[in-house]
mmCIF file of C-alpha atoms and ligand atoms in Angstrom:
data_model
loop_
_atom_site.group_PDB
_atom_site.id
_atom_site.type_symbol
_atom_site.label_atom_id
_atom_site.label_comp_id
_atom_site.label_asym_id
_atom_site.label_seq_id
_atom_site.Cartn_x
_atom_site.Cartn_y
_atom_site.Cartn_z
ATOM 1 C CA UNK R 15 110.002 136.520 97.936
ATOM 2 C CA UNK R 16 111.852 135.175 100.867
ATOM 3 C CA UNK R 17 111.508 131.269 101.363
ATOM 4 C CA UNK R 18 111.752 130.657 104.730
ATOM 5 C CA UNK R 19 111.683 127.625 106.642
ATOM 6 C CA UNK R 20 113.210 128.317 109.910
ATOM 7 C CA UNK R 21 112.761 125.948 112.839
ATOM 8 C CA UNK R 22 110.960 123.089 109.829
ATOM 9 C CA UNK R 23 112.577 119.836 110.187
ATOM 10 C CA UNK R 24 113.534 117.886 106.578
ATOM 11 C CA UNK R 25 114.553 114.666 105.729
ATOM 12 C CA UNK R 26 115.780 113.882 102.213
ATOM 13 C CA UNK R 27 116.701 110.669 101.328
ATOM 14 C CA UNK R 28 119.304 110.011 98.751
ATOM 15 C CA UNK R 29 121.473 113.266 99.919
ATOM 16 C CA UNK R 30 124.831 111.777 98.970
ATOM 17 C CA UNK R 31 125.354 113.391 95.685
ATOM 18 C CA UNK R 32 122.786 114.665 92.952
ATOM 19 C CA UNK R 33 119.922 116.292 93.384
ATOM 20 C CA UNK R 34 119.850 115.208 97.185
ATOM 21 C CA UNK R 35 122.363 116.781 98.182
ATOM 22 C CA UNK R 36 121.644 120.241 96.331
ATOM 23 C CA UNK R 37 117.855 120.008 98.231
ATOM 24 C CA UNK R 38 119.580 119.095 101.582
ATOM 25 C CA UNK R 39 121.829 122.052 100.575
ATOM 26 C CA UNK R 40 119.462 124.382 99.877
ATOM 27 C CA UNK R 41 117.030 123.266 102.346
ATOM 28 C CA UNK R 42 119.615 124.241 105.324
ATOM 29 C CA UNK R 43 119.870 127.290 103.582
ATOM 30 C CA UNK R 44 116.492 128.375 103.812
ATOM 31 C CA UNK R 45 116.403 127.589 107.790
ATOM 32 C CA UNK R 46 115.427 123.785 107.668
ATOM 33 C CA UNK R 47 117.148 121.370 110.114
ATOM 34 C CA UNK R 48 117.989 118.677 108.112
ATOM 35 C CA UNK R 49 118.583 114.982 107.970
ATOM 36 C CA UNK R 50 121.052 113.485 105.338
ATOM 37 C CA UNK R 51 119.780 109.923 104.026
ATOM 38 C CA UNK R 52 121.971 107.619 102.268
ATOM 39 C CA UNK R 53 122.768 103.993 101.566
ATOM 40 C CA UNK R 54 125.986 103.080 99.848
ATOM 41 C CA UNK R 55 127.867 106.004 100.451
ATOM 42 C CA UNK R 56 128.003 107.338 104.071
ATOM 43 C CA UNK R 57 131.137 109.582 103.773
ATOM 44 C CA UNK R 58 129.821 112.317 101.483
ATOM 45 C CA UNK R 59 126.755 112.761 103.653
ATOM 46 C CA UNK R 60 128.306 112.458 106.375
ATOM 47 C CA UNK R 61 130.832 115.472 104.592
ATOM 48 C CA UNK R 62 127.922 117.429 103.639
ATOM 49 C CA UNK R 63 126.306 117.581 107.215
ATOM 50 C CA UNK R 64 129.880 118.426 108.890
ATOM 51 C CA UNK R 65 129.622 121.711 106.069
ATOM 52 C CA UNK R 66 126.396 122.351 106.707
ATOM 53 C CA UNK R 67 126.905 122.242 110.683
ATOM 54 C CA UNK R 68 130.439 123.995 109.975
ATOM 55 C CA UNK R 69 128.324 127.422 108.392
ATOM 56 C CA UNK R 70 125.817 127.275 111.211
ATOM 57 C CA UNK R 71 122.944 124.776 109.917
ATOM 58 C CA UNK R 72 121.842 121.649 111.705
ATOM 59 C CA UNK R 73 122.395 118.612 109.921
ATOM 60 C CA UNK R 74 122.882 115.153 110.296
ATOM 61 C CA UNK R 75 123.376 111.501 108.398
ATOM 62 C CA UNK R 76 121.847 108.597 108.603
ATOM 63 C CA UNK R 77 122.029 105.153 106.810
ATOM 64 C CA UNK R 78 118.826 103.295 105.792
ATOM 65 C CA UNK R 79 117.992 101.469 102.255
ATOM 66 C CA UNK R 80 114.714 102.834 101.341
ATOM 67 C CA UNK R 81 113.495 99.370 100.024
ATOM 68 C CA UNK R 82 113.909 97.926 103.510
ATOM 69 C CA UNK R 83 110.827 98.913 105.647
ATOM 70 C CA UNK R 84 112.855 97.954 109.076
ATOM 71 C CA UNK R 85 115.723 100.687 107.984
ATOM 72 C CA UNK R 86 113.257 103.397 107.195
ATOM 73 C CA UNK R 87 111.575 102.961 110.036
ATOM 74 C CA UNK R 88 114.573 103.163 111.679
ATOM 75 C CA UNK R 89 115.190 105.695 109.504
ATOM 76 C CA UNK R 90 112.339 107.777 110.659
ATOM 77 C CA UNK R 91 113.010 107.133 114.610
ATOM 78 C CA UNK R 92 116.596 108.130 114.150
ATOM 79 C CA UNK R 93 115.390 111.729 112.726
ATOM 80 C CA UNK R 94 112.677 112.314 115.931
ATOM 81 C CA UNK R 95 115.866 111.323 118.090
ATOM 82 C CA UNK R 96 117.691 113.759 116.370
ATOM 83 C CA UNK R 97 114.983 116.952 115.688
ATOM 84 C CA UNK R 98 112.127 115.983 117.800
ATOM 85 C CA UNK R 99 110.156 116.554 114.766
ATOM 86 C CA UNK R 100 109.414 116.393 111.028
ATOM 87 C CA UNK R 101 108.373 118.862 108.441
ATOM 88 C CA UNK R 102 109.381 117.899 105.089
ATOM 89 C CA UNK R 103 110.263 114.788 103.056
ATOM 90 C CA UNK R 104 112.093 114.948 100.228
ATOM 91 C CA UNK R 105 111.498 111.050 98.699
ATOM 92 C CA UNK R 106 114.880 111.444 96.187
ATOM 93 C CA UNK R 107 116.171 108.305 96.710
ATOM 94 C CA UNK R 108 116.350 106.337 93.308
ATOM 95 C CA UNK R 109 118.421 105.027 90.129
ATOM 96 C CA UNK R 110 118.395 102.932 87.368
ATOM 97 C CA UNK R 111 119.523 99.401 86.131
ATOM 98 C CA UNK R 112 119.143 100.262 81.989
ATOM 99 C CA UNK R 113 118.936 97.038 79.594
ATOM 100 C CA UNK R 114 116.938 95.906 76.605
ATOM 101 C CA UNK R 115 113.877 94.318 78.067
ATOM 102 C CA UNK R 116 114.806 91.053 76.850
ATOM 103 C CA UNK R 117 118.449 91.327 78.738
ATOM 104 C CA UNK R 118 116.644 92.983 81.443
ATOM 105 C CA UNK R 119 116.549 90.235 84.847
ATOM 106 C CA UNK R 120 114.358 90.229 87.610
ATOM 107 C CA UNK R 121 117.153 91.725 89.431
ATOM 108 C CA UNK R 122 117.431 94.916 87.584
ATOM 109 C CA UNK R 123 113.588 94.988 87.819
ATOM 110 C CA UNK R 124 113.167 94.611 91.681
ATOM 111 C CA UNK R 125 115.967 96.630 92.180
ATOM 112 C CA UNK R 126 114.766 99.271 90.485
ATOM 113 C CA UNK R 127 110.993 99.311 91.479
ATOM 114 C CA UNK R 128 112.171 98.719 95.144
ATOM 115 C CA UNK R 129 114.158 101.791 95.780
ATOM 116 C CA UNK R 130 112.540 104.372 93.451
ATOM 117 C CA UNK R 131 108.615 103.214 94.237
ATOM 118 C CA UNK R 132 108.304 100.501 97.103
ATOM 119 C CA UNK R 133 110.952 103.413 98.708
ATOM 120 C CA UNK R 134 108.823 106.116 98.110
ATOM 121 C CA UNK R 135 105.986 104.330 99.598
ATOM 122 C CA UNK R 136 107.799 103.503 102.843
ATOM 123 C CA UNK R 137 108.726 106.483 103.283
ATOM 124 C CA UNK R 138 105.607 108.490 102.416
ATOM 125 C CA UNK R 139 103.754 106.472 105.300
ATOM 126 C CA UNK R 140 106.226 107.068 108.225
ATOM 127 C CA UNK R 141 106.266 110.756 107.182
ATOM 128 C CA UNK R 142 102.852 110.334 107.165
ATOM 129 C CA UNK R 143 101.925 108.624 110.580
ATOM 130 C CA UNK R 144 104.165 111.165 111.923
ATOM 131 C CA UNK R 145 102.626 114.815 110.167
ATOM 132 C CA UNK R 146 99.061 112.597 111.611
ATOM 133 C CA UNK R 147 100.283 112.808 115.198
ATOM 134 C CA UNK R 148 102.203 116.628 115.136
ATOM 135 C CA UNK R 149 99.582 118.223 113.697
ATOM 136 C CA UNK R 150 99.919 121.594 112.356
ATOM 137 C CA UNK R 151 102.963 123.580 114.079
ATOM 138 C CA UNK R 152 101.559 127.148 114.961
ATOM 139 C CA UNK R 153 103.849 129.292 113.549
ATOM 140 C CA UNK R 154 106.207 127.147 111.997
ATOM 141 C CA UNK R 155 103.751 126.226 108.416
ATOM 142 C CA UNK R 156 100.470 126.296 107.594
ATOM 143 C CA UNK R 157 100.485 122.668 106.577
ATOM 144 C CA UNK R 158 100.934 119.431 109.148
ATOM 145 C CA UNK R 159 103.287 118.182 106.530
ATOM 146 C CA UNK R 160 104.854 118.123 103.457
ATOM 147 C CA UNK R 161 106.198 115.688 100.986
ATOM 148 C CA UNK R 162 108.241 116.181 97.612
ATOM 149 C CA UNK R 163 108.336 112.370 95.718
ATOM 150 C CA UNK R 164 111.040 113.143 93.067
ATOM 151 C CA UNK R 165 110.063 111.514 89.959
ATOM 152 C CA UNK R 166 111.187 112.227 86.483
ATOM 153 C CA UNK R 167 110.027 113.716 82.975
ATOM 154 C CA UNK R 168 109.761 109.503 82.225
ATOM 155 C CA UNK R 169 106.839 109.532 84.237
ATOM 156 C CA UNK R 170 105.278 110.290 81.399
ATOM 157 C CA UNK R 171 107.597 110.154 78.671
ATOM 158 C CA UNK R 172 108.087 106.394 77.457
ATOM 159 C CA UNK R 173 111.898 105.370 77.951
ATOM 160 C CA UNK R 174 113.027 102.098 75.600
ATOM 161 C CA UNK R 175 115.692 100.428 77.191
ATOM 162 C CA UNK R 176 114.530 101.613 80.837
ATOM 163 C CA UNK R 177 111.554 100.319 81.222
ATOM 164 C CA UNK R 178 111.840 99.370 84.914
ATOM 165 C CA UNK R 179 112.609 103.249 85.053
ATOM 166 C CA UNK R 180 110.388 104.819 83.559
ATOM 167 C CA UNK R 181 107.392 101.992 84.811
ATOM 168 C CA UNK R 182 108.641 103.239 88.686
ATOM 169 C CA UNK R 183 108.685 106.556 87.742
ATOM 170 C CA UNK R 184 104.928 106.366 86.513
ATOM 171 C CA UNK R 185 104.249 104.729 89.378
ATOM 172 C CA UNK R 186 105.709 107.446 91.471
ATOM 173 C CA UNK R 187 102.874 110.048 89.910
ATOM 174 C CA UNK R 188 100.287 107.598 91.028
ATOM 175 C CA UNK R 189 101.826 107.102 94.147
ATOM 176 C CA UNK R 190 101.790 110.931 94.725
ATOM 177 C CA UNK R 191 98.514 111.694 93.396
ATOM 178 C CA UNK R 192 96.633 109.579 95.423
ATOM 179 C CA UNK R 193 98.424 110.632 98.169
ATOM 180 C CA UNK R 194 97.517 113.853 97.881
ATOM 181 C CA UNK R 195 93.669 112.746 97.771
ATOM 182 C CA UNK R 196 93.750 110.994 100.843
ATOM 183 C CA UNK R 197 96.201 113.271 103.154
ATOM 184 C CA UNK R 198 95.087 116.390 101.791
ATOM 185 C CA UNK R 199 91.795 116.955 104.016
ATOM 186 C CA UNK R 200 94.774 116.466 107.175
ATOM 187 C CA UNK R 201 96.298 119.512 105.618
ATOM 188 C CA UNK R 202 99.441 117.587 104.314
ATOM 189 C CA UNK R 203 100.926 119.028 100.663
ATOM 190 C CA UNK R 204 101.928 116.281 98.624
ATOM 191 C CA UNK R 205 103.432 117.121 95.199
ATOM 192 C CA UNK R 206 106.238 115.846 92.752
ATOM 193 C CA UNK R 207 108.837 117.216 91.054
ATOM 194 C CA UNK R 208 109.918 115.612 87.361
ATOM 195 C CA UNK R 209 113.374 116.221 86.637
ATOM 196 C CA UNK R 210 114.188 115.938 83.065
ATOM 197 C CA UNK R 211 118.124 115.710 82.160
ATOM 198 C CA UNK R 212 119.864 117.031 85.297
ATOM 199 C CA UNK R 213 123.787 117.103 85.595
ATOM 200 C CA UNK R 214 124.779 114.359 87.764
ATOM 201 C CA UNK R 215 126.273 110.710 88.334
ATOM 202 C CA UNK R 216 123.184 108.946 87.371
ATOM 203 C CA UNK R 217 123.766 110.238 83.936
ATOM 204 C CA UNK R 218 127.270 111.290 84.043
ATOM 205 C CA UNK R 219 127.722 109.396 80.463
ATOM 206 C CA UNK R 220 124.527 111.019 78.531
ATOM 207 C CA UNK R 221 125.663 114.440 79.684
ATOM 208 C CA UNK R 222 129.084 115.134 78.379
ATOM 209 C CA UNK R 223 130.883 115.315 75.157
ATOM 210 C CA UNK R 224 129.239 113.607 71.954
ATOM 211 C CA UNK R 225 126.156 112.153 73.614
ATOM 212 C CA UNK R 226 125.648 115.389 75.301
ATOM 213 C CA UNK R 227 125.308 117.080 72.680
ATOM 214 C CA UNK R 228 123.165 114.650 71.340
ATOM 215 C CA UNK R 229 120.707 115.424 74.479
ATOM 216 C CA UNK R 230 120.392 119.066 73.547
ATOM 217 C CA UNK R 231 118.230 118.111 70.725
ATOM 218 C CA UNK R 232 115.748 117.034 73.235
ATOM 219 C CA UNK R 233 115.769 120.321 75.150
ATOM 220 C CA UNK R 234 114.524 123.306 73.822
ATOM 221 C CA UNK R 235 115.823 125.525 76.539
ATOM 222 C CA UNK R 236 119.273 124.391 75.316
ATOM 223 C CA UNK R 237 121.256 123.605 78.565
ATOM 224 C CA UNK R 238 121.460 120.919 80.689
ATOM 225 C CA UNK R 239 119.986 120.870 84.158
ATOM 226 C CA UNK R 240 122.375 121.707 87.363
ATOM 227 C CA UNK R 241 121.007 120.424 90.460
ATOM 228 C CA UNK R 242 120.564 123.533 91.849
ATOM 229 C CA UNK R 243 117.653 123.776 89.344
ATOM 230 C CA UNK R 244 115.933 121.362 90.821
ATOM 231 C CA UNK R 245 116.924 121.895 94.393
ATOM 232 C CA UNK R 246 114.914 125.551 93.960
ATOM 233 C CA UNK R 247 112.200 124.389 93.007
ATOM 234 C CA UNK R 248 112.085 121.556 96.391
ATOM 235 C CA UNK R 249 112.941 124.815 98.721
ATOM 236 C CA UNK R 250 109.674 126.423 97.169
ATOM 237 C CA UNK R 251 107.278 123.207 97.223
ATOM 238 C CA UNK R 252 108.264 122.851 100.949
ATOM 239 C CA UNK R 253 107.600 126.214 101.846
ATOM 240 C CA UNK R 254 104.228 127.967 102.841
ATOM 241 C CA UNK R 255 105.048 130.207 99.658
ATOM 242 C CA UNK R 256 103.377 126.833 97.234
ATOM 243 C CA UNK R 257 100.682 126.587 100.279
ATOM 244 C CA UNK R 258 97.719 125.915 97.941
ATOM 245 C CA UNK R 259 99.697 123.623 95.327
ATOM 246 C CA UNK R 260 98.313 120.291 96.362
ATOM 247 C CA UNK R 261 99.279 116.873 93.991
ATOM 248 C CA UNK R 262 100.997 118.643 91.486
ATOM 249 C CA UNK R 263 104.264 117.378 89.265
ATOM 250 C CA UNK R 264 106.475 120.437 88.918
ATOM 251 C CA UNK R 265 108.170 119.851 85.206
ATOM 252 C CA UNK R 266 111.831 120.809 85.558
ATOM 253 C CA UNK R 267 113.281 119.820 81.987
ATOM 254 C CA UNK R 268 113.784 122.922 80.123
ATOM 255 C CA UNK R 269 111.182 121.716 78.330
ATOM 256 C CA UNK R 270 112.264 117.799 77.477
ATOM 257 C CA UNK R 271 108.677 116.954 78.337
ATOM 258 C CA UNK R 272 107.421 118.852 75.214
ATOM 259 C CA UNK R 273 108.008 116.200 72.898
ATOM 260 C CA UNK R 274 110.375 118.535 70.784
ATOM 261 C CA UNK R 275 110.885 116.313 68.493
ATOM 262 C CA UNK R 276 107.445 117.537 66.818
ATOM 263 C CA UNK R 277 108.896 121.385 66.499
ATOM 264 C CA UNK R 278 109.853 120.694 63.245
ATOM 265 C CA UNK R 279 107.128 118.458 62.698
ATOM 266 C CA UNK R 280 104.150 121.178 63.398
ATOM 267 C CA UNK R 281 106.409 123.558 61.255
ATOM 268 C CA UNK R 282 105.492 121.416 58.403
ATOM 269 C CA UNK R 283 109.008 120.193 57.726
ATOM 270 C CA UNK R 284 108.090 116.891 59.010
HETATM 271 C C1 BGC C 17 117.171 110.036 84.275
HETATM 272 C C2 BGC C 17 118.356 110.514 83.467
HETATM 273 C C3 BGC C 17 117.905 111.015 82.109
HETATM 274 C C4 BGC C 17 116.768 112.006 82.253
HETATM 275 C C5 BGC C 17 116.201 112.436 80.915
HETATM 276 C C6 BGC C 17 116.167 111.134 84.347
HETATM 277 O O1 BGC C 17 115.085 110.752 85.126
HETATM 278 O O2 BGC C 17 117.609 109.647 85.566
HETATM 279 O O3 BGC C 17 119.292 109.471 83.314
HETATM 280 O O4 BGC C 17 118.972 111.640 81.424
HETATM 281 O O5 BGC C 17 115.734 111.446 83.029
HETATM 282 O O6 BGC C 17 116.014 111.369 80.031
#
């Protein structure tokens, strides 16, 4: 099956490093112009756009903090300047502020819920006002839009420790799903994707040596994720190839999400 989403225009916030840069990766691959989001960090976007430029993709950067609804829609305006249009968002931003809920401070809270869901949000409705007013693109995708909200396996799996996390990642789902109920009649896609443990800086520490290994017990597949995983899956939700998958979560955990921990349990050696 080829994936192809030539002359599609993509925005992914987050692309610095992770899992937004291997879906801004792959989605230049697959034809999409892209545009780079990110916050903190403007040289490795900025890097990643010169590459993908350098092997004949489209691509540029462009600052905004998805919590702050004046940057994203500047945000948004910057990408029409750019593309003249918009396809696909990939709503990646996000990261975590981990402490026992009684060390946990407001802080940690608002920061959390205001990148990974107020973000989301923000973003969702400029996409949104925009897929309203293009319409569906003859020839270009069946649907007037599509958005990916990147979530995680703790949308459903409680997280001690993280619970401004995993609360804004269970507010992502909802976010999505009812989304998808009111957009989908416009013929706009919207769907998740729920990374479970996923090779990158956000959990740089859980993934290597001792407490790496200790995270293979909660995998049955037996690996760790690679953002390239994850990026896969983001090429095929935007394309016209997932056409009739409307407000789904696409699991992508190697199975962290099936409470494993009850394998041995169900055996009877509980
Ligand atoms: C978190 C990671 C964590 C993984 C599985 C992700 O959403 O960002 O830090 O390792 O879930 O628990």
């Amino acid at each position: 099956m080829q994936l192809s989403l030539d002359g599609q225009v993509a925005l992914v916030t987050g692309a610095s490093s992770g899992i937004g840069a291997a879906a801004a990766t792959a989605l230049a691959a697959a034809g999409a112009s892209v545009v780079l989001n990110y916050n903190s960090q403007p040289e490795p976007a900025q890097k990643l756009a010169a590459d993908i430029n350098a092997c004949g993709g489209r691509a540029v950067a462009i600052g905004a903090d998805v919590s702050k609804e004046d940057e994203v829609e500047h945000l948004f305006a910057k990408t029409l300047e750019a593309f003249g249009f918009l396809d696909i968002l990939v709503a990646n931003s996000g990261l975590q502020r981990d402490a026992l809920v009684t060390e946990m401070t407001l802080d940690d809270w608002n920061q959390v819920i205001g990148v990974n869901l107020t973000g989301q949000f923000l973003c969702a409705r400029e996409a949104l006002r925009i897929f309203q007013r293009q319409g569906i693109r003859a020839g270009v995708s069946r649907a007037a839009g599509k958005i990916i909200h990147m979530s995680s396996v703790h949308q459903v799996i409680p997280w001690a420790g993280h619970v401004n996390y995993a609360a804004s990642k269970g507010g992502v789902e909802m976010l999505m799903r009812s989304l998808a109920q009111e957009v989908s009649e416009q013929r706009i896609r919207v769907n998740g994707i729920a990374p479970g443990a996923i090779r990158t800086a956000i959990n740089r520490t859980a993934t290597e040596g001792e407490a790496g290994q200790e995270l293979l017990k909660l995998i049955p597949y037996g690996r760790i994720g690679e953002a390239q995983d994850v990026a896969n899956a983001v090429v095929w939700l935007a394309s016209d190839a997932s056409d009739y998958v409307v407000g789904s979560t696409l699991f992508i955990d190697g199975g962290m999400s099936l409470y494993p921990g009850f394998y041995e349990e169900g055996r009877g050696n509980g």
